[in-house]
Short mmCIF file of C-alpha atoms in Angstrom, two decimals:
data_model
loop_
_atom_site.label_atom_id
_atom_site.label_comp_id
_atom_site.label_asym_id
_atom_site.label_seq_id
_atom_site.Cartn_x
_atom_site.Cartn_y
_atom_site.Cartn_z
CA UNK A 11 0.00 0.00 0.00
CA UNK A 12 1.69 3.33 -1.24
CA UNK A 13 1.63 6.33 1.29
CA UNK A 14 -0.91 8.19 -0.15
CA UNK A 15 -3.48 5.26 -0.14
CA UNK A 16 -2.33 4.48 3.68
CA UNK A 17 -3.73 8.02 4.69
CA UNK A 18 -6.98 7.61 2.24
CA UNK A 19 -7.58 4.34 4.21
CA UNK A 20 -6.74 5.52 7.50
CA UNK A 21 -9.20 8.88 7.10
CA UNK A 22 -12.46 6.76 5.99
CA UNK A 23 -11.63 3.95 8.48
CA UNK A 24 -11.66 6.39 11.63
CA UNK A 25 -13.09 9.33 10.67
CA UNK A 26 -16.57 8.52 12.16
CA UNK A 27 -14.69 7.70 15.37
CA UNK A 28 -12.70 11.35 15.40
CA UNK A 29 -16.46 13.32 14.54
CA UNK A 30 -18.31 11.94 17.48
CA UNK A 31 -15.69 12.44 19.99
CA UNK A 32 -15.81 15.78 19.21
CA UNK A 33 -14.36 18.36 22.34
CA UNK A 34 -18.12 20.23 21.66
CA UNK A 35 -19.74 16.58 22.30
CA UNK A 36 -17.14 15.40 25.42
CA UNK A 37 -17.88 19.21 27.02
CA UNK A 38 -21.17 18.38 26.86
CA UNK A 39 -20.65 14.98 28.68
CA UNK A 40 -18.49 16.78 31.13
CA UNK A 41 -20.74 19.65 32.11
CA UNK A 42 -23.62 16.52 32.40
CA UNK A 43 -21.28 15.30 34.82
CA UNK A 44 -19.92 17.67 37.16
CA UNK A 45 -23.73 19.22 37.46
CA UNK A 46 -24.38 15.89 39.23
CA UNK A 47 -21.72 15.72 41.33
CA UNK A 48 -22.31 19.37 42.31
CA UNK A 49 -26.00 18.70 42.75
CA UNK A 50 -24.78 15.75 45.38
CA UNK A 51 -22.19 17.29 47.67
CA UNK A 52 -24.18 20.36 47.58
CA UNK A 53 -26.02 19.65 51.25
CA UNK A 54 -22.45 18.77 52.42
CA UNK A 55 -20.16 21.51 51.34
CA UNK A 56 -20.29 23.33 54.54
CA UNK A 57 -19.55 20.45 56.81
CA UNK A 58 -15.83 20.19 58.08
CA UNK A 59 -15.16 23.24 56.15
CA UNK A 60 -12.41 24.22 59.00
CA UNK A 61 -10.19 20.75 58.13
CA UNK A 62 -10.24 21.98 54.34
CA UNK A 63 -9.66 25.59 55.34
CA UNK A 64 -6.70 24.39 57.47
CA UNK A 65 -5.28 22.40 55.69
CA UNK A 66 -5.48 24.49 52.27
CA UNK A 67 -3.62 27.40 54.00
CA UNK A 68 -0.61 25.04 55.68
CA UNK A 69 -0.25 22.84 52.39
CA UNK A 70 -0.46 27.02 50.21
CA UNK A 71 2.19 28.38 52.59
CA UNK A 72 4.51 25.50 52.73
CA UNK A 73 4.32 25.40 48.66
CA UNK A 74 5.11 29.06 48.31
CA UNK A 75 7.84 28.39 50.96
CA UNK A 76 9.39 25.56 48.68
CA UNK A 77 9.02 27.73 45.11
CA UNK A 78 10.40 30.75 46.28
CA UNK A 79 13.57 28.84 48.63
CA UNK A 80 13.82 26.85 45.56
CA UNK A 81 17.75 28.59 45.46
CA UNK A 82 18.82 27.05 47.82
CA UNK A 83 17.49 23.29 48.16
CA UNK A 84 17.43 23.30 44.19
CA UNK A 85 20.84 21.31 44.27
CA UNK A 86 18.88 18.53 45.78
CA UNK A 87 15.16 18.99 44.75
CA UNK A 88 15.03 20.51 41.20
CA UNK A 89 13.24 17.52 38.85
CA UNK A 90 15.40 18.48 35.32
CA UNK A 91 14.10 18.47 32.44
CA UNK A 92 15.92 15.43 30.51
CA UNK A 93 14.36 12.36 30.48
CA UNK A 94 12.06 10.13 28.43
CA UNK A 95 9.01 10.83 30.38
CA UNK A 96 10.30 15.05 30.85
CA UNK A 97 7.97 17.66 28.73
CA UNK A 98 8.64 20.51 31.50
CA UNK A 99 10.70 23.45 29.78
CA UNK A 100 12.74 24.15 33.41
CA UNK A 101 14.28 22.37 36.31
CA UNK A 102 11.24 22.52 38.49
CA UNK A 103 11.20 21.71 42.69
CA UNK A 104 9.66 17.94 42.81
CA UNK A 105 9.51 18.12 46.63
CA UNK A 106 5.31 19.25 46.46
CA UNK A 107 5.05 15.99 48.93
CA UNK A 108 6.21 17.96 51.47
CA UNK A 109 3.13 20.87 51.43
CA UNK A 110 0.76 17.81 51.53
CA UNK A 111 2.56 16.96 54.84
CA UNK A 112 2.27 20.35 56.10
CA UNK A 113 -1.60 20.59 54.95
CA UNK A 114 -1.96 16.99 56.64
CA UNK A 115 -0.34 17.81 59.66
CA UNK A 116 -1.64 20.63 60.48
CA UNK A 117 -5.52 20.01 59.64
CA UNK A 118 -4.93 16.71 61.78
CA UNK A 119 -4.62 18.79 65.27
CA UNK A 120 -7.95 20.00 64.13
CA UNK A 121 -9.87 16.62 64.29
CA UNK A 122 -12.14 15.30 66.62
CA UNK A 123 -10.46 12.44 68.94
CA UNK A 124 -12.07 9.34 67.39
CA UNK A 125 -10.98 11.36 63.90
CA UNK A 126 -7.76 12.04 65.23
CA UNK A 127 -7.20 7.80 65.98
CA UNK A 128 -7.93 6.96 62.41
CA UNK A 129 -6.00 9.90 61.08
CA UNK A 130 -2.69 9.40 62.90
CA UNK A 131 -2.92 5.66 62.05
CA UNK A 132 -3.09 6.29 58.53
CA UNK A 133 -0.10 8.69 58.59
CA UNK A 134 1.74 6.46 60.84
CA UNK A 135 1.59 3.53 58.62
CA UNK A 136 2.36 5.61 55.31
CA UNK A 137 5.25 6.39 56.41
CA UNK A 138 7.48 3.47 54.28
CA UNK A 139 5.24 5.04 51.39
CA UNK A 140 5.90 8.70 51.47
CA UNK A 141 10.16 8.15 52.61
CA UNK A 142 10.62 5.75 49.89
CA UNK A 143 9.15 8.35 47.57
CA UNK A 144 11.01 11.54 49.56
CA UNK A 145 13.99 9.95 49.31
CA UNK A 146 13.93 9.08 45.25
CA UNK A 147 12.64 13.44 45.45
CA UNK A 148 15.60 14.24 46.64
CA UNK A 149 18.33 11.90 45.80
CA UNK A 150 17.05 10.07 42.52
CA UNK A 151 18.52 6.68 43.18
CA UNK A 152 15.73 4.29 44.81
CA UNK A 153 14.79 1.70 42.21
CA UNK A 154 10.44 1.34 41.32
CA UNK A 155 11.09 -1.89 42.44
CA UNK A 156 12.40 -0.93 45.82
CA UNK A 157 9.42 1.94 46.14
CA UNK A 158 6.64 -0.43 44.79
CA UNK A 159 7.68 -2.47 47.97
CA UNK A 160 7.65 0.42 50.02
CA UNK A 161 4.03 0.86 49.37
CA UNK A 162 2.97 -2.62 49.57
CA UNK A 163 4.44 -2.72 52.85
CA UNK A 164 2.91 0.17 54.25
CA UNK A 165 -0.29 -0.86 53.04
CA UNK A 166 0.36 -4.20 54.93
CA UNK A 167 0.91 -2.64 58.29
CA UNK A 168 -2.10 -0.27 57.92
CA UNK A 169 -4.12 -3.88 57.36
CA UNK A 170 -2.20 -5.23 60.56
CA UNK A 171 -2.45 -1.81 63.10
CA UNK A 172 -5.67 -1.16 61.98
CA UNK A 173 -7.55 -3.94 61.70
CA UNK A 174 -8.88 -2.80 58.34
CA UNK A 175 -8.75 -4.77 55.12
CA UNK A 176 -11.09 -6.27 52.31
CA UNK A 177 -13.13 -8.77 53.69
CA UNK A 178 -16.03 -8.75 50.88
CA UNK A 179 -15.89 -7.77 47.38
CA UNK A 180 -19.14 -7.65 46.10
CA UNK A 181 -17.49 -10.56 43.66
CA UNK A 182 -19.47 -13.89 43.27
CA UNK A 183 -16.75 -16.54 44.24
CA UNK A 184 -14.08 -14.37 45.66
CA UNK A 185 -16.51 -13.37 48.80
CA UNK A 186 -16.19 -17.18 49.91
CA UNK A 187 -12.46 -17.30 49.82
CA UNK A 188 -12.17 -13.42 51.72
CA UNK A 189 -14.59 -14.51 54.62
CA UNK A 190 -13.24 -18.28 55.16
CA UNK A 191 -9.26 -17.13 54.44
CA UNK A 192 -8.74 -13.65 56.27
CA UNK A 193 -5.22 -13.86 55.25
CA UNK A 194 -5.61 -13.76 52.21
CA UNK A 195 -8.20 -10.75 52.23
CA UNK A 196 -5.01 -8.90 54.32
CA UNK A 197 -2.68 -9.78 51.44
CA UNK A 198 -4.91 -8.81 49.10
CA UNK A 199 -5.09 -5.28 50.52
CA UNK A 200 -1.63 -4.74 50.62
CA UNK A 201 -1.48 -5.12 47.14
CA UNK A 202 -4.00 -3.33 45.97
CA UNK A 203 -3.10 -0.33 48.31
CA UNK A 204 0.67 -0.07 47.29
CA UNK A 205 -0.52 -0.53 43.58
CA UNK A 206 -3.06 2.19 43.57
CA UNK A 207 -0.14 4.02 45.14
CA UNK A 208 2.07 3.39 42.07
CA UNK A 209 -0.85 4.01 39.57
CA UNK A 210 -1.10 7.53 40.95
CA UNK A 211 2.21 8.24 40.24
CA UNK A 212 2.19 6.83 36.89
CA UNK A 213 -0.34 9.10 36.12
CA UNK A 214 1.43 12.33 37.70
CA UNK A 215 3.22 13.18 34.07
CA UNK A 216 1.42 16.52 33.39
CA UNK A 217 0.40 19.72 35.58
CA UNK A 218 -2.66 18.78 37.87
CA UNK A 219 -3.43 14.96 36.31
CA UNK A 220 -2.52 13.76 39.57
CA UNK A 221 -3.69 15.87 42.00
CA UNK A 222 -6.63 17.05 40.49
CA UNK A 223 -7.62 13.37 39.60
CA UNK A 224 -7.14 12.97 43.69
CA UNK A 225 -9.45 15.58 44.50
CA UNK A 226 -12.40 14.60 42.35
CA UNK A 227 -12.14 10.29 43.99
CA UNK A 228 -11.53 11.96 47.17
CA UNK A 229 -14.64 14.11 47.08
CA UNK A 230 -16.44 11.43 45.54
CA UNK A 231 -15.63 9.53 48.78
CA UNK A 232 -16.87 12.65 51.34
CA UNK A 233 -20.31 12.37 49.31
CA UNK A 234 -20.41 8.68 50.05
CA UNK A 235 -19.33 9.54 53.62
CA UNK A 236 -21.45 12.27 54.21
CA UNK A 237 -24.45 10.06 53.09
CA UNK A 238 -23.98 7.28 55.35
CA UNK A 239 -23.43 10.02 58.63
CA UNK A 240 -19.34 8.44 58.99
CA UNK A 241 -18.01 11.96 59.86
CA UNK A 242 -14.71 10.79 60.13
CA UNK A 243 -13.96 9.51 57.22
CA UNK A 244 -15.85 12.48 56.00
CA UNK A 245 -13.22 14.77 57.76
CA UNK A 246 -10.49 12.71 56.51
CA UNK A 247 -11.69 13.59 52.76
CA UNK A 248 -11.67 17.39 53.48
CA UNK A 249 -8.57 18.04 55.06
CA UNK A 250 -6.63 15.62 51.79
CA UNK A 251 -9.13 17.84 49.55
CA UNK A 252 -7.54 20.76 51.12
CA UNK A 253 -4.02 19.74 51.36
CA UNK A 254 -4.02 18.83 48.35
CA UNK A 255 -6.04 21.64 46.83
CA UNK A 256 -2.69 24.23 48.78
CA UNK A 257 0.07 22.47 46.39
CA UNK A 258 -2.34 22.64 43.36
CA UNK A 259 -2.37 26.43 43.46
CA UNK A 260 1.35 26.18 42.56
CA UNK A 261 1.06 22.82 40.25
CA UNK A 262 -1.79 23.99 38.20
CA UNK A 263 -1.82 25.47 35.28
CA UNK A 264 2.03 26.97 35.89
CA UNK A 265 4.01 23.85 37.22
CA UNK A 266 6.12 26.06 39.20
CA UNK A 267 6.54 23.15 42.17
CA UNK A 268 5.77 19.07 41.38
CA UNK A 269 4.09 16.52 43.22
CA UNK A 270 6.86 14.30 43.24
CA UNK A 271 7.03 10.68 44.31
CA UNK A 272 6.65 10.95 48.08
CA UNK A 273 3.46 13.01 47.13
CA UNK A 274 1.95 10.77 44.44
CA UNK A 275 2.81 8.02 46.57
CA UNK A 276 1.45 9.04 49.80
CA UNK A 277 -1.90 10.40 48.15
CA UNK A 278 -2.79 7.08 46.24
CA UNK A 279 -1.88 5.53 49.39
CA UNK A 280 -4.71 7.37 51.32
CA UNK A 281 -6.97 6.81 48.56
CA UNK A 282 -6.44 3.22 48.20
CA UNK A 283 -6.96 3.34 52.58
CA UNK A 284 -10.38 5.17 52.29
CA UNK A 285 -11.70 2.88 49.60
CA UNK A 286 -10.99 0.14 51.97
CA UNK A 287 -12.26 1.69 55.20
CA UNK A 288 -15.36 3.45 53.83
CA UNK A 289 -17.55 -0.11 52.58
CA UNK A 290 -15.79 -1.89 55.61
CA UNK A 291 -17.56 1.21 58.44
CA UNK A 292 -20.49 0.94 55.94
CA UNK A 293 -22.09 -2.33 55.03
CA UNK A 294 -24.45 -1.13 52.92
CA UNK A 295 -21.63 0.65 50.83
CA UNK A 296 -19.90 -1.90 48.12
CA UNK A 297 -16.59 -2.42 48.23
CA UNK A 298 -16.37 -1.76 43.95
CA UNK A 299 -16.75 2.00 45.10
CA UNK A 300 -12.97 1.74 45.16
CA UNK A 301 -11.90 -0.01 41.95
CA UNK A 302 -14.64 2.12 39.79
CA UNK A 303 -13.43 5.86 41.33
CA UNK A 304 -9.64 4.88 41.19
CA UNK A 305 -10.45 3.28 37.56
CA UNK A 306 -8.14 5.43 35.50
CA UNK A 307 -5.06 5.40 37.26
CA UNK A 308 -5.12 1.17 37.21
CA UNK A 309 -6.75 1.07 33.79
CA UNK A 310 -3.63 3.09 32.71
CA UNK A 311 -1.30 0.85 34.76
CA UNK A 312 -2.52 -2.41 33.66
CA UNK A 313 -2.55 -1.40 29.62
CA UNK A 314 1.13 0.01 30.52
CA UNK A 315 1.95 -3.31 31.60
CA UNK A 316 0.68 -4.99 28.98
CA UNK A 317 1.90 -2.38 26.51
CA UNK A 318 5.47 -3.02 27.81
CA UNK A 319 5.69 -7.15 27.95
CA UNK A 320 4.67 -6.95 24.42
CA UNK A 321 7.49 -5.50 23.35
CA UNK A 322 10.25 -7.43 23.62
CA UNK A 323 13.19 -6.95 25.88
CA UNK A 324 11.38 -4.49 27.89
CA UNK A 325 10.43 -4.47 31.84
CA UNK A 326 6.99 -3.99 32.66
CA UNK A 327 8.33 -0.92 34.69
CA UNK A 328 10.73 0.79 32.16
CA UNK A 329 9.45 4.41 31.43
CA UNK A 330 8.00 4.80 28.13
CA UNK A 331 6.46 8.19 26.18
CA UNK A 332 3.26 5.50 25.59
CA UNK A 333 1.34 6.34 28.29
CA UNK A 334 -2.39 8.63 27.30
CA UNK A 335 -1.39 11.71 29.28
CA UNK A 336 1.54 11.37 26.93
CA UNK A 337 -0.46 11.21 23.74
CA UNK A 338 -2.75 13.20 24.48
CA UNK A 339 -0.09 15.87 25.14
CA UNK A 340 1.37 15.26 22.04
CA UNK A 341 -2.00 15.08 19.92
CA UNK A 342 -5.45 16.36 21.25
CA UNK A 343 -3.97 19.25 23.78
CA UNK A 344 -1.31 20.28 21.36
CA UNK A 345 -4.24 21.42 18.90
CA UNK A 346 -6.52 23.14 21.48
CA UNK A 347 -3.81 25.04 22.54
CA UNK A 348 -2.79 26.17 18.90
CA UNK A 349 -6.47 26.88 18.68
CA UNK A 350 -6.65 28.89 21.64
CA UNK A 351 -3.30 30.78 20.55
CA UNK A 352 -1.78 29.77 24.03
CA UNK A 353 0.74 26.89 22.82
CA UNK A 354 2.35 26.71 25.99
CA UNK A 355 -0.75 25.80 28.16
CA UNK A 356 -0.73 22.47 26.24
CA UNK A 357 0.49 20.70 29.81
CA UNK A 358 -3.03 21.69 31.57
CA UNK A 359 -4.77 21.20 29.03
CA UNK A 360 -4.08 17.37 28.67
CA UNK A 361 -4.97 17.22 32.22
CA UNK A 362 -8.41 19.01 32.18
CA UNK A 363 -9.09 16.45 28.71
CA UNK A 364 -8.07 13.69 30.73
CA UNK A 365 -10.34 14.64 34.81
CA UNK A 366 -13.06 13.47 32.65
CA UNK A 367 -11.70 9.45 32.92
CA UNK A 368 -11.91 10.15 36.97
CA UNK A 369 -15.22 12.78 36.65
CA UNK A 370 -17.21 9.90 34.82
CA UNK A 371 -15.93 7.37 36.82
CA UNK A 372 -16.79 9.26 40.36
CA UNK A 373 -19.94 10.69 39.06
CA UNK A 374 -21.00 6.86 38.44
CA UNK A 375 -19.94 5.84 41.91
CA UNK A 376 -21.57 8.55 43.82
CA UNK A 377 -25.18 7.47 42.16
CA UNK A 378 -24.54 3.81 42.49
CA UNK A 379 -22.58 3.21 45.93
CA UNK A 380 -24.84 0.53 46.93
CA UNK A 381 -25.34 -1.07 43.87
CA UNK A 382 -22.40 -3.95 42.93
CA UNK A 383 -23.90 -4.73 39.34
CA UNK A 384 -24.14 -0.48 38.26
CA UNK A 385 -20.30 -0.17 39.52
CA UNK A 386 -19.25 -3.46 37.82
CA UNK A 387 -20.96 -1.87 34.84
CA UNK A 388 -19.74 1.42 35.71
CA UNK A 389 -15.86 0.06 35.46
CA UNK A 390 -17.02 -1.29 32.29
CA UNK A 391 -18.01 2.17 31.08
CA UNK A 392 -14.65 3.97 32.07
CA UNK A 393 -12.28 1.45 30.47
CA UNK A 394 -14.30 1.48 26.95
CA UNK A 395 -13.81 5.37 27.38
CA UNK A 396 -10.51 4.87 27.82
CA UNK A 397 -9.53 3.02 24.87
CA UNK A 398 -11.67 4.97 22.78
CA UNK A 399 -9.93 8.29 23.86
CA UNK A 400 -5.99 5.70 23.37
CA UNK A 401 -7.20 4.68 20.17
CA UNK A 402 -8.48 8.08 18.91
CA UNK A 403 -4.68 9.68 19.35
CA UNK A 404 -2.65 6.63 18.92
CA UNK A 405 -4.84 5.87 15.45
CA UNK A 406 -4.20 10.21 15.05
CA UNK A 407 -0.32 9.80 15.60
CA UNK A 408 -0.27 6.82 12.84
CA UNK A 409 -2.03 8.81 10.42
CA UNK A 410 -0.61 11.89 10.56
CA UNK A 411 2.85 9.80 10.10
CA UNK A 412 1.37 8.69 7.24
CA UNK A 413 0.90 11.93 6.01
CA UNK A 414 4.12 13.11 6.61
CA UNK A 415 5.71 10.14 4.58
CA UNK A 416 3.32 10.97 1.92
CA UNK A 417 4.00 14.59 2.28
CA UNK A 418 8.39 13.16 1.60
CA UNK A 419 7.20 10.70 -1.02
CA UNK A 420 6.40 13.70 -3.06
CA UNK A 421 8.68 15.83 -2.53
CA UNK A 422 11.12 13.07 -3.90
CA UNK A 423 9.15 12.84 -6.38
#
């Protein structure tokens, strides 16, 4: 097949696909969306607002701290910007872990005592988590294999302090071996806690993917909360809402400070903690709330894996530029920003395409928390979206290859 008949073929073959994905039809899907999850938390907004308040000031004032210091711990913190995976046009700090500690911290002496024994255990047991991440922040040496088992053992003591681990999944077949084998529900929690851990930082490879995909699970999960009256877990949500919201403010849309590992890392670890806790305080809550909110970051991990032990002679962990935050950034965004005349706000703009994965996905789980079969189904939903969106600007990057060989065939000519 000449060039020129390659690009023919490729146009009629997908061009039905690349007309109803439209941006005017996804906006409309989007605004749909948030409307309902406005609509939800609206009676709850108000409640716990000093944890959020707290906690966005500490987490703010420890992120201006670290941008404008950034002289003088830059020798040690500054993420550069060489690297497979690097689209940042400066050395950037990639300590932003550290104002979600502050914003933690400090909206924790806030908390109610029976709060306040939760809270502390969480951050207690994270603590493998977020100083296997600080220490790759700051001295760039700790291997993924060493920091995946980081995670999975914090995740493991959390199960073992707390008490706290999946012991019913809503999953015909696997309920029977989780309530005779406890063990292996404890094991099982591990896992899944250290690799939602790793799937948020995966995902942290543009300005505000990561954090901003936090907030929306996390405030998915104080809607749940604040239906089913557990204020605690309620007041958890806020005050990681607000710490998180503090470093966003210097993340998003500039990317004047990073999240880093220790703050991917210890995020996804609180995430993957409340979507454990929450169905296990509630029993009429279903455990799938978990794996349908925190759907994109291990849709994106599993077809990464995949992705990678297809090719051969490459680890399942080796960085790649393969991932859809990196398409995306290279396709979709790159256009809207050219459209916009603001080429250079391509980096948000890939995340605020992308908060619609986690927006969909937490929208879904807010209406159906009690329902097993509408969050299998809604899991269902958010991967086909997914490899629509993958296969809408991988399929774009082939053709417009195509063209550009066609485009050199001729000129030779």
């Amino acid at each position: 097949m000449t060039p020129g008949n390659k690009v023919k073929y490729l146009y009629r073959r997908y061009s039905y696909d690349f007309h109803y994905f439209s941006p005017y039809r996804v906006s409309k899907i989007l605004r749909f969306a948030a409307a309902i999850m406005i609509f939800i938390a609206g009676g709850q907004c108000m409640i716990g607002l000093e944890y959020f308040v707290t906690a966005f000031v500490a987490s703010l004032l420890m992120a201006v701290l670290i941008v404008a210091t950034k002289s003088f711990h830059g020798k040690l913190t500054l993420d550069g910007d060489h690297g497979i995976q690097k689209i940042h046009a400066a050395p950037t700090p990639r300590i932003g872990g550290f104002a979600l500690l502050a914003g933690a911290l400090a909206a924790g002496l806030t908390l109610d005592a029976q709060t306040q024994a939760l809270w502390w255990t969480i951050c207690l047991c994270a603590i493998p988590a977020f100083g296997s991440g600080a220490i790759e922040d700051i001295t760039k040496k700790v291997s993924a294999k060493w920091r995946l088992i980081a995670t999975v053992c914090a995740g493991l003591i959390f199960c073992l302090v707390s008490g706290y681990h999946i012991h019913r999944s809503d999953i015909p077949g696997l309920d029977y071996v989780l309530l005779h084998y406890p063990a292996f529900g404890i094991a099982l929690s591990a896992i899944a806690i250290g690799g939602i851990a790793n799937s948020l930082n995966i995902i942290d490879g543009v300005n505000g993917l990561a954090s901003g995909s936090a907030i929306i699970v996390f405030s998915a999960f104080a809607v749940i909360a604040g239906q089913t009256n557990d204020g605690p877990i309620l007041a958890i949500c806020l005050l990681m809402i607000g710490s998180i919201a503090g470093f966003f403010v210097m993340n998003f849309p500039s990317g004047k400070l990073f999240y880093g590992d220790a703050g991917a890392y210890a995020t996804g670890f609180v995430l993957a903690v409340i979507g454990i806790v929450l169905p296990a305080r509630n029993h009429e809550i279903s455990p799938l709330i978990a794996v349908l909110a925190l759907a994109y970051p291990w849709i994106e991990t599993v077809v990464s894996i995949r992705r990678r032990m297809k090719r051969d002679g490459t680890h399942p962990g080796a960085a790649d530029r393969l991932h859809l935050h990196s398409l995306v950034y290279r396709s979709r965004a790159k256009r809207i920003a050219e459209s916009l005349g603001r080429p250079e706000m391509r980096n948000p703009i890939t995340s605020v395409v992308l908060w619609s994965l986690s927006l969909i996905a937490c929208s879904i789980t807010v209406l159906s928390a009690t329902s097993p079969a509408a969050l299998g189904a809604g899991v269902g939903v958010v991967f086909v979206c997914y490899m629509l969106i993958y296969r809408r600007v991988a399929l774009g990057s082939k053709l417009r290859r195509a063209m550009a060989t066609s485009r050199r065939e001729r000129v030779k000519i």
